[in-house]
PDB file of C-alpha atoms in Angstrom:
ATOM      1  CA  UNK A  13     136.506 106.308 -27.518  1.00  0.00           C
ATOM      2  CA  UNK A  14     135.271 102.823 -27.865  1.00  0.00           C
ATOM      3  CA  UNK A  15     138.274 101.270 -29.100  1.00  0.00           C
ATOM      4  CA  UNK A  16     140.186 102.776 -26.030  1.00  0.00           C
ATOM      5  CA  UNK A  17     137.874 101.479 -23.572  1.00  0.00           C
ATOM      6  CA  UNK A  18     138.475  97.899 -25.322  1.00  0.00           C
ATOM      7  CA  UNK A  19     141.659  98.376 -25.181  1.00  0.00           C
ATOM      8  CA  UNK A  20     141.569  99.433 -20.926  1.00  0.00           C
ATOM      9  CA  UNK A  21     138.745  96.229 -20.499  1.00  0.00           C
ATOM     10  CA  UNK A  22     140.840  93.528 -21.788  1.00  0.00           C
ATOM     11  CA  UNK A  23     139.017  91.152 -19.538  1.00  0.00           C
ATOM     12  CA  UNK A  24     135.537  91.817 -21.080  1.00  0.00           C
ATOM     13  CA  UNK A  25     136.583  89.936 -23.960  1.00  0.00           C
ATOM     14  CA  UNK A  26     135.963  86.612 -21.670  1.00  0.00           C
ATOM     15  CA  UNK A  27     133.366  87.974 -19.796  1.00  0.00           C
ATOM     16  CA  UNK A  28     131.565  91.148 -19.087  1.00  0.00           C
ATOM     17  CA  UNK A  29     132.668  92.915 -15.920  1.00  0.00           C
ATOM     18  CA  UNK A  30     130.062  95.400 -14.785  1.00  0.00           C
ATOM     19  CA  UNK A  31     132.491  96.645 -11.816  1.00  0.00           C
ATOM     20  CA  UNK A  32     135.424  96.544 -13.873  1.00  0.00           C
ATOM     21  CA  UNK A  33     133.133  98.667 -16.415  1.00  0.00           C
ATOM     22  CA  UNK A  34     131.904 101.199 -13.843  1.00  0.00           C
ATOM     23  CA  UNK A  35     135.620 101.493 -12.627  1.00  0.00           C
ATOM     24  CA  UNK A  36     136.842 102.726 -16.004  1.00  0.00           C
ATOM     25  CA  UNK A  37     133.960 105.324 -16.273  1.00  0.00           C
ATOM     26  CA  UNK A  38     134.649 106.604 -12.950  1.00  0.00           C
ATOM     27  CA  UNK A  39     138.370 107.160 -14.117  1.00  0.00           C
ATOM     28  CA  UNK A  40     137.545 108.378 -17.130  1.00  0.00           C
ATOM     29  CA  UNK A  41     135.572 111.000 -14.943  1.00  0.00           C
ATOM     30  CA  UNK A  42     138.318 112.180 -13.072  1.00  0.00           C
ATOM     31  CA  UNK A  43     140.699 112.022 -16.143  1.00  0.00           C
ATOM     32  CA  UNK A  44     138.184 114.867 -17.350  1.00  0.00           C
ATOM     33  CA  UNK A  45     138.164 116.939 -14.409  1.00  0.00           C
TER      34      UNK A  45
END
């Protein structure tokens, strides 16, 4: 699970995006519903 949200948040690697970060959980939300 961690190594795919790396993988989807290649732009935390220069800096941590809280918005980008809150995007991919809301996704991942939906994905499970």
């Amino acid at each position: 699970m961690t190594n795919e949200t790396i993988d989807q948040q290649p732009q935390t690697e220069a800096g941590f995006n809280p918005q980008q970060f809150i995007n991919n959980l809301q996704v991942a939300f939906l994905k499970l519903d």
